PDB file of C-alpha atoms in Angstrom:
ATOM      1  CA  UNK X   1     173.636  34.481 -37.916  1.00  0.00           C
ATOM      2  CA  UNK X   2     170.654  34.307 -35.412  1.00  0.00           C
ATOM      3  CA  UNK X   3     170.463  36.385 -32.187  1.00  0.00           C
ATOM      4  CA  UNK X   4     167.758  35.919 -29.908  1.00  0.00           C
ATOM      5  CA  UNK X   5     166.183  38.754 -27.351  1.00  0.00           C
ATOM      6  CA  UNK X   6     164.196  37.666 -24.333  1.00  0.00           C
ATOM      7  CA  UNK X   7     161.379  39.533 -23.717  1.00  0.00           C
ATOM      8  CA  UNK X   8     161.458  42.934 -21.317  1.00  0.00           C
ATOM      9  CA  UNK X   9     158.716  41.671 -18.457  1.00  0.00           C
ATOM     10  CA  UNK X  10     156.222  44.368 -16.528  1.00  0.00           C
ATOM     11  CA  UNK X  11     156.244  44.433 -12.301  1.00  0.00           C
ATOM     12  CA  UNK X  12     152.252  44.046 -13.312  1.00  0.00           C
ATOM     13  CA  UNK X  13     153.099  40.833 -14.788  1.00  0.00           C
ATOM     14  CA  UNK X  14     155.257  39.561 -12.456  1.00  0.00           C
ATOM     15  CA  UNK X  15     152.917  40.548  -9.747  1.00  0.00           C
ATOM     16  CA  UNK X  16     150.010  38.668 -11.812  1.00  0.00           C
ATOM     17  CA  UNK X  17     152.300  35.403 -11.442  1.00  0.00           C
ATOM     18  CA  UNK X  18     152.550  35.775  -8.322  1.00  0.00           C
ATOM     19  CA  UNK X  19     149.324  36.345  -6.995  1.00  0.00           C
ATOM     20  CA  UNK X  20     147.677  33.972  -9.507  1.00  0.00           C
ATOM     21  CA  UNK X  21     150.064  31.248  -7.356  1.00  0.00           C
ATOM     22  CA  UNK X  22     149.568  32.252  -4.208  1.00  0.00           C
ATOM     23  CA  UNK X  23     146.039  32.209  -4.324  1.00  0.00           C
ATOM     24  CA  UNK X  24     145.990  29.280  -5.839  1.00  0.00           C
ATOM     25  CA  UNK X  25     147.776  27.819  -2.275  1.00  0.00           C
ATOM     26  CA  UNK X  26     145.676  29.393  -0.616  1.00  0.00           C
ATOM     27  CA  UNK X  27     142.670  27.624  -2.480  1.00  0.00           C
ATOM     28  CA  UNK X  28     144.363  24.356  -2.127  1.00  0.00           C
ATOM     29  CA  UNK X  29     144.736  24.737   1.275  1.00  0.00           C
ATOM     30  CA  UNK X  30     141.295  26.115   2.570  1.00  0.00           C
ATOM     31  CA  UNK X  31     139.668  22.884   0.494  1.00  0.00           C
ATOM     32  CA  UNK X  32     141.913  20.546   2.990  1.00  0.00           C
ATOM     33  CA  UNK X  33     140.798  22.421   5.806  1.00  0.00           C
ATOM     34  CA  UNK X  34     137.156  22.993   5.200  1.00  0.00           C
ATOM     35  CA  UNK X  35     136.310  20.341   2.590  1.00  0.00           C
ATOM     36  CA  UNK X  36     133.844  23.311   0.546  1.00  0.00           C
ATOM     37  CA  UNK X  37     133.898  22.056  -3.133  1.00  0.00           C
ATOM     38  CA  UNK X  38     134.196  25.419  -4.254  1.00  0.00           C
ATOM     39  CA  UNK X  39     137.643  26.070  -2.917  1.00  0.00           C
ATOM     40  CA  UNK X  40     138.867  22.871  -5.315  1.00  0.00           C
ATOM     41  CA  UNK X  41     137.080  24.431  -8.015  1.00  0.00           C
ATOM     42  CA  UNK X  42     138.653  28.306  -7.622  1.00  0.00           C
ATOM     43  CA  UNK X  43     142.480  26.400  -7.179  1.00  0.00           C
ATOM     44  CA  UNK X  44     141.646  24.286 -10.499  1.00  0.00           C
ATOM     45  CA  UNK X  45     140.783  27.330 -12.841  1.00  0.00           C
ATOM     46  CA  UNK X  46     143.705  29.411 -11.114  1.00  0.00           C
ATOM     47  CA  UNK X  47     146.089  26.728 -11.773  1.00  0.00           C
ATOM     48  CA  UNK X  48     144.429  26.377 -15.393  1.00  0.00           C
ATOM     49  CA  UNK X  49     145.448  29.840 -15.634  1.00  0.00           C
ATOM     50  CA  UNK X  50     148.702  29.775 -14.620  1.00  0.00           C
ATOM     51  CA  UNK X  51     149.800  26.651 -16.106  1.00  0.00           C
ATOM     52  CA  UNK X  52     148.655  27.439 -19.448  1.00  0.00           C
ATOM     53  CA  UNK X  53     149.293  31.155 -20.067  1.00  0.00           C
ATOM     54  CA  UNK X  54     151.328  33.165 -17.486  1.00  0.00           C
ATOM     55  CA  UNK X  55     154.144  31.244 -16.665  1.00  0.00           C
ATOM     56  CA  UNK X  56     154.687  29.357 -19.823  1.00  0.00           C
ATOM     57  CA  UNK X  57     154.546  33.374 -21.452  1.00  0.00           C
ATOM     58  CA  UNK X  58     157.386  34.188 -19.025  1.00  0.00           C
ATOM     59  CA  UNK X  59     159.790  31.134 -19.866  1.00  0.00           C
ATOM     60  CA  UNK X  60     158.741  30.663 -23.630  1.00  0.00           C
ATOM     61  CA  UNK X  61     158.445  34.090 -25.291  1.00  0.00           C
ATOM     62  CA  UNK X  62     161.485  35.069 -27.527  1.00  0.00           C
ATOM     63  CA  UNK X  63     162.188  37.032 -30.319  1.00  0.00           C
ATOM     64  CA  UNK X  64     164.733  35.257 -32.826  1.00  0.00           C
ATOM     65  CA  UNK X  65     166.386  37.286 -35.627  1.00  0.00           C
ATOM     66  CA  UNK X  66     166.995  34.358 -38.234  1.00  0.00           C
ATOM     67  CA  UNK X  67     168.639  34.957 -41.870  1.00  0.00           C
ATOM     68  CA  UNK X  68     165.637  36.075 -44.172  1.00  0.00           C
ATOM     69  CA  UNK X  69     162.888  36.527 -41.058  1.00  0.00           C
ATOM     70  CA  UNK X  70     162.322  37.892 -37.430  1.00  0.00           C
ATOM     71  CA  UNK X  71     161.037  35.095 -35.221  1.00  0.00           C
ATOM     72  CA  UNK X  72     158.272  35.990 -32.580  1.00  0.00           C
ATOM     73  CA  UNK X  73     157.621  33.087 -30.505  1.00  0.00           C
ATOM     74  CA  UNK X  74     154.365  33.076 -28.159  1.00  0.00           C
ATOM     75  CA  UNK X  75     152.870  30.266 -26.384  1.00  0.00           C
ATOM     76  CA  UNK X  76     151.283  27.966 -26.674  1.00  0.00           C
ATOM     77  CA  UNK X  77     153.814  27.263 -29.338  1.00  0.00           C
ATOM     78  CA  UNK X  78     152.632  30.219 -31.506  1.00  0.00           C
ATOM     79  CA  UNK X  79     154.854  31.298 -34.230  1.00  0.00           C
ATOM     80  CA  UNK X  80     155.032  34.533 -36.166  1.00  0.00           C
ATOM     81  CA  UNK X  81     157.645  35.132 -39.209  1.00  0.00           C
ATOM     82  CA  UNK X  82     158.172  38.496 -40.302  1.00  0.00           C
ATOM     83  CA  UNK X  83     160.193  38.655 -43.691  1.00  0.00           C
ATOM     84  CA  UNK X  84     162.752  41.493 -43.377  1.00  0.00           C
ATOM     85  CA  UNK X  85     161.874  42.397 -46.804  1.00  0.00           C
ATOM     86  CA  UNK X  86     157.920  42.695 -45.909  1.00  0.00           C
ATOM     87  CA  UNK X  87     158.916  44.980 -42.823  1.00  0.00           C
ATOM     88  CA  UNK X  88     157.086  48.535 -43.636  1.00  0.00           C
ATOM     89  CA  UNK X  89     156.699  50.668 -40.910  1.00  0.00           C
ATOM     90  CA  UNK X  90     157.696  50.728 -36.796  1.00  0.00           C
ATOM     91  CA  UNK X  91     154.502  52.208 -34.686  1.00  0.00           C
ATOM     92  CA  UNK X  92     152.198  53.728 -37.584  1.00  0.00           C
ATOM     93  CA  UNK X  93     149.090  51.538 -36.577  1.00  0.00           C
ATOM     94  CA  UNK X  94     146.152  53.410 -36.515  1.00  0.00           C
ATOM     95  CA  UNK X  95     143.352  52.610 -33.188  1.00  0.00           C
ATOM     96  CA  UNK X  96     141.238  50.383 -35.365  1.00  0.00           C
ATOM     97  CA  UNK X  97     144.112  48.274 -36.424  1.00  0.00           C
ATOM     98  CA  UNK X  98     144.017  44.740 -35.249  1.00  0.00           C
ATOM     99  CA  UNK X  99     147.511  44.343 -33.550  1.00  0.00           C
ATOM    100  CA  UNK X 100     148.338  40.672 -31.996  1.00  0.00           C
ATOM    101  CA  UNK X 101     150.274  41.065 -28.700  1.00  0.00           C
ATOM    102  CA  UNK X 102     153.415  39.526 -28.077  1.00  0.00           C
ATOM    103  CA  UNK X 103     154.598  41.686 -25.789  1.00  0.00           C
ATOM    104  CA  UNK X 104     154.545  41.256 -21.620  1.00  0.00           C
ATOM    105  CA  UNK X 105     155.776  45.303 -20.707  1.00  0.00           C
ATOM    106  CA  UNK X 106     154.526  48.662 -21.460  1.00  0.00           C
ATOM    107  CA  UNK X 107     157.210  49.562 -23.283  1.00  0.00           C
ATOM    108  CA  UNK X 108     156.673  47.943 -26.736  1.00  0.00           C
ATOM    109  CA  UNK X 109     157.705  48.309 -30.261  1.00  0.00           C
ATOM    110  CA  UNK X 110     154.205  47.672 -32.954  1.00  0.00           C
ATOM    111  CA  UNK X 111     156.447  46.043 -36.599  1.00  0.00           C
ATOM    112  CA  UNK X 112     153.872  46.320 -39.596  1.00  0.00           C
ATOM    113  CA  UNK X 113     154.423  44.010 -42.445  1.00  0.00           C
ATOM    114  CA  UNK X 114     152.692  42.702 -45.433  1.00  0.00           C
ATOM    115  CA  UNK X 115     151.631  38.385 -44.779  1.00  0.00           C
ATOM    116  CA  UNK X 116     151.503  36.371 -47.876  1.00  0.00           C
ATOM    117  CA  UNK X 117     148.344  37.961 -48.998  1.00  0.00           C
ATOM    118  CA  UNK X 118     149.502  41.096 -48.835  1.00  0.00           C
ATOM    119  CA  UNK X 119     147.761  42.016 -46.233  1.00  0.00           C
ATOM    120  CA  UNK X 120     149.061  44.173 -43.466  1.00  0.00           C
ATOM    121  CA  UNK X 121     149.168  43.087 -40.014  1.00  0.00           C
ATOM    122  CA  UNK X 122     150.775  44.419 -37.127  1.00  0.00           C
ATOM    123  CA  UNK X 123     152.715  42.458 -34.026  1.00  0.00           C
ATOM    124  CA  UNK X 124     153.094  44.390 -30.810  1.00  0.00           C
ATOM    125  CA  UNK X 125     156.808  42.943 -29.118  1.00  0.00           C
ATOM    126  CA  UNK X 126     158.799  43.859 -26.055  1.00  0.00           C
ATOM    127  CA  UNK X 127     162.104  42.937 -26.568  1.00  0.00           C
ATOM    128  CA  UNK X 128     164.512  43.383 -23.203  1.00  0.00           C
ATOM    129  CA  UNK X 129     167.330  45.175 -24.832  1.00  0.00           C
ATOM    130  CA  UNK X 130     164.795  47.395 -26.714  1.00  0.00           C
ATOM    131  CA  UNK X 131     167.701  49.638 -28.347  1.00  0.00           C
ATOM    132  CA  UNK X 132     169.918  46.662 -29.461  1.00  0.00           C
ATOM    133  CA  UNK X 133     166.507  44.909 -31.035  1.00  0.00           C
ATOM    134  CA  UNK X 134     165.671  48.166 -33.390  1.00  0.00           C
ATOM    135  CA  UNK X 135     168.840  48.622 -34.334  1.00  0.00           C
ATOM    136  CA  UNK X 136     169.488  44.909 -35.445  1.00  0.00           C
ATOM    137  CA  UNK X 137     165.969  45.111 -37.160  1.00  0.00           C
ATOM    138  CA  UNK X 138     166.231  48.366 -38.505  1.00  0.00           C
ATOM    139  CA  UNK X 139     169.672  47.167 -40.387  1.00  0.00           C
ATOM    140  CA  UNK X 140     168.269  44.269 -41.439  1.00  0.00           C
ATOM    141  CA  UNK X 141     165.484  45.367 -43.259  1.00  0.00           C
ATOM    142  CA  UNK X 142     167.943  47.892 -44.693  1.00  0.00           C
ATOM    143  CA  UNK X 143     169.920  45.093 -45.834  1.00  0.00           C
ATOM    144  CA  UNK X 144     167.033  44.246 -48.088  1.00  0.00           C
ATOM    145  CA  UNK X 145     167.008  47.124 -50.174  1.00  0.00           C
ATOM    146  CA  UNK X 146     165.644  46.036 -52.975  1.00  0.00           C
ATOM    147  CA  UNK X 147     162.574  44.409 -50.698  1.00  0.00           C
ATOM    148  CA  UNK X 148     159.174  45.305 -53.194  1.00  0.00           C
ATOM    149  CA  UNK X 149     160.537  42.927 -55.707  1.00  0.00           C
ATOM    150  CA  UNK X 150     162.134  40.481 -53.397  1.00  0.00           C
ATOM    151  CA  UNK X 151     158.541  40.168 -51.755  1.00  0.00           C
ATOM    152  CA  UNK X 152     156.899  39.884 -54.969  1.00  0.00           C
ATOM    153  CA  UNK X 153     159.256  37.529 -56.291  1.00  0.00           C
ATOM    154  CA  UNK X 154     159.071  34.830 -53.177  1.00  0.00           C
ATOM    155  CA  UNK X 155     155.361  35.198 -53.417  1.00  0.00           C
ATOM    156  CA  UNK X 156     155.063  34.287 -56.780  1.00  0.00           C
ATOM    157  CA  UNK X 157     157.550  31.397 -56.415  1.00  0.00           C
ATOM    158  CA  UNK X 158     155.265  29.822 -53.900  1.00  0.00           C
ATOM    159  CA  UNK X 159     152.399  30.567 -55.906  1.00  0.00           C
ATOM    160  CA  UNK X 160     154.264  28.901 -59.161  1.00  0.00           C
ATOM    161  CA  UNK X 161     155.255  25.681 -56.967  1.00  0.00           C
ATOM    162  CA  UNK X 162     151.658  25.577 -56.129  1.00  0.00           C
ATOM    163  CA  UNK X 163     150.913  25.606 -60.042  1.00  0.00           C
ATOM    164  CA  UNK X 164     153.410  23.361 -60.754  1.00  0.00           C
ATOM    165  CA  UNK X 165     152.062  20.771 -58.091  1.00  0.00           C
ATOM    166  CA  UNK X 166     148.285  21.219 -59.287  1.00  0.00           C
ATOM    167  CA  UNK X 167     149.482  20.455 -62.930  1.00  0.00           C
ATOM    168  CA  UNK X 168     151.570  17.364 -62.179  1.00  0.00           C
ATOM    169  CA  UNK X 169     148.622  15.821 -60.100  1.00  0.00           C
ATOM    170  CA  UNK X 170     146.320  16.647 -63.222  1.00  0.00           C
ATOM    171  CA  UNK X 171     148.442  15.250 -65.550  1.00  0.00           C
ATOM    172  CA  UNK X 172     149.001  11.838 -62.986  1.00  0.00           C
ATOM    173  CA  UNK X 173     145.206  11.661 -63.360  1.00  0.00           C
ATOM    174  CA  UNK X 174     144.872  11.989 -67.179  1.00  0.00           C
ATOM    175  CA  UNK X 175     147.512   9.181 -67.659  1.00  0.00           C
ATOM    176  CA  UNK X 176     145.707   6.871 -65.291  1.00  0.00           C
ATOM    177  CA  UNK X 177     142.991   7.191 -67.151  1.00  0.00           C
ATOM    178  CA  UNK X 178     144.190   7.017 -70.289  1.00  0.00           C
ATOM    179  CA  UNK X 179     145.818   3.507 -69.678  1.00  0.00           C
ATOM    180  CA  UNK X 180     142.733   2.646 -67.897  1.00  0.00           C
ATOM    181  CA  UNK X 181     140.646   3.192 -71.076  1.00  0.00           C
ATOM    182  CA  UNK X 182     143.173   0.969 -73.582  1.00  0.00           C
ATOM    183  CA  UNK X 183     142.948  -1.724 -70.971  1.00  0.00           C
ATOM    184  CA  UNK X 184     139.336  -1.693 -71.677  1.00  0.00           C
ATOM    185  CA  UNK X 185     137.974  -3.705 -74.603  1.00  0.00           C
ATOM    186  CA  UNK X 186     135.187  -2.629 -75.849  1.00  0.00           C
ATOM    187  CA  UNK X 187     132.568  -5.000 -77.618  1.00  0.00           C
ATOM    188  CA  UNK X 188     130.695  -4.253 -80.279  1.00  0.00           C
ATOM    189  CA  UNK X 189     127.893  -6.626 -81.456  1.00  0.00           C
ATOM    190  CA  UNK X 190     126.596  -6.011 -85.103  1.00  0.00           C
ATOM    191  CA  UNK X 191     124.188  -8.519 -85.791  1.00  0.00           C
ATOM    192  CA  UNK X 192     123.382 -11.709 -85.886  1.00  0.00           C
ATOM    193  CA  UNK X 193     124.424 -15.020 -88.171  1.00  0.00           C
ATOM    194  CA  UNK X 194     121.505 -17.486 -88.299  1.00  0.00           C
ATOM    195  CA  UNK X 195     122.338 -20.926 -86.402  1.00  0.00           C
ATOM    196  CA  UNK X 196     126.074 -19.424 -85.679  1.00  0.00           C
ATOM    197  CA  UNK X 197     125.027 -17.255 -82.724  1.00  0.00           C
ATOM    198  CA  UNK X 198     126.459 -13.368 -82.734  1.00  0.00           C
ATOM    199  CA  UNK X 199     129.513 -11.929 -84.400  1.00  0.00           C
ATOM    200  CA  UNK X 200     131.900  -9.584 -82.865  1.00  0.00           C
ATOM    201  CA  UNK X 201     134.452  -7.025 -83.740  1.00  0.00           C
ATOM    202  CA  UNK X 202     136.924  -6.579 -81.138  1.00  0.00           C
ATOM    203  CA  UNK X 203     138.021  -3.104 -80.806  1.00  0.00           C
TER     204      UNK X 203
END
């Protein structure tokens, strides 16, 4: 069953929106009035930055508990799927840690999991009802109890269908090329018969 937690938004953030739009009026507006080319230019890369980042943050950032994964949706149309069964730790990264933000408030939650590679990465969130979100995580990775070997096990299915794939497309080549050769007849020419021109074996 999927449940879905908006994200908790800052004052600062808010207060970014709205100052990147006012002044972005106000840009607008001084170009109609005094006609300076750098007023258009200031309202174009403040628009820029509100179109394409801070407002589209505010309406399209979610956080999606799905059946096997945790859904962290950023924009532009990022996603990020965190296996419950690759979930390790809750707020362990160290300061040299690379953590991607997906979070708009101060109050956040950092998930560390392992990726395909087995690699750890961390993902900074800031879900609104921050108690509600742990708790659902929390018993969902719990729910996965036996989550080294489920892990292990859906990584080496994908890297077995990989396998499988390569070795089919290998095998597609050898057969073309095997019929390709026994369409092919080859001539050999052995000598030749005085007054009767050359003599062939077909092969």
């Amino acid at each position: 069953m999927k449940k879905v937690f908006k994200p908790r938004i800052s004052k600062l953030y808010v207060f970014m929106v709205i100052f990147f739009s006012a002044v972005t009026v106000m840009m607008f507006h001084a170009y109609f009035v005094r006609k300076g080319p750098l007023f258009i230019f200031m309202a174009v890369v403040f628009v820029i930055a509100d179109v394409t980042y801070l407002l589209p943050n505010l309406f399209f950032t979610k956080y999606t508990f799905d059946e096997q994964y945790l859904v962290v949706r950023e924009w532009p149309f990022h996603f990020t799927y965190i296996f419950y069964e690759d979930v390790v730790s809750f707020d362990d990264n160290g300061k040299d840690d690379r953590v991607r933000k997906a979070a708009m408030s101060f109050s956040t939650l950092t998930i560390g999991y392992y990726d395909d590679d087995d690699v750890k990465q961390y993902i900074e969130v800031s879900p609104k009802d921050f108690e509600m979100f742990l708790l659902v995580l929390s018993s969902r990775v719990k729910n996965f109890s036996d989550a080294e070997r489920l892990r292990v096990e859906r990584i080496a299915r994908a890297k077995d269908e990989k396998h499988k794939r390569r070795q089919k497309y290998l095998e597609r080549l050898e057969e073309e090329e095997k019929t390709a050769r026994e369409q092919i007849k080859v001539i050999k020419v052995e000598g030749l018969v005085k007054e009767k021109g050359f003599r062939t074996d077909i092969e």
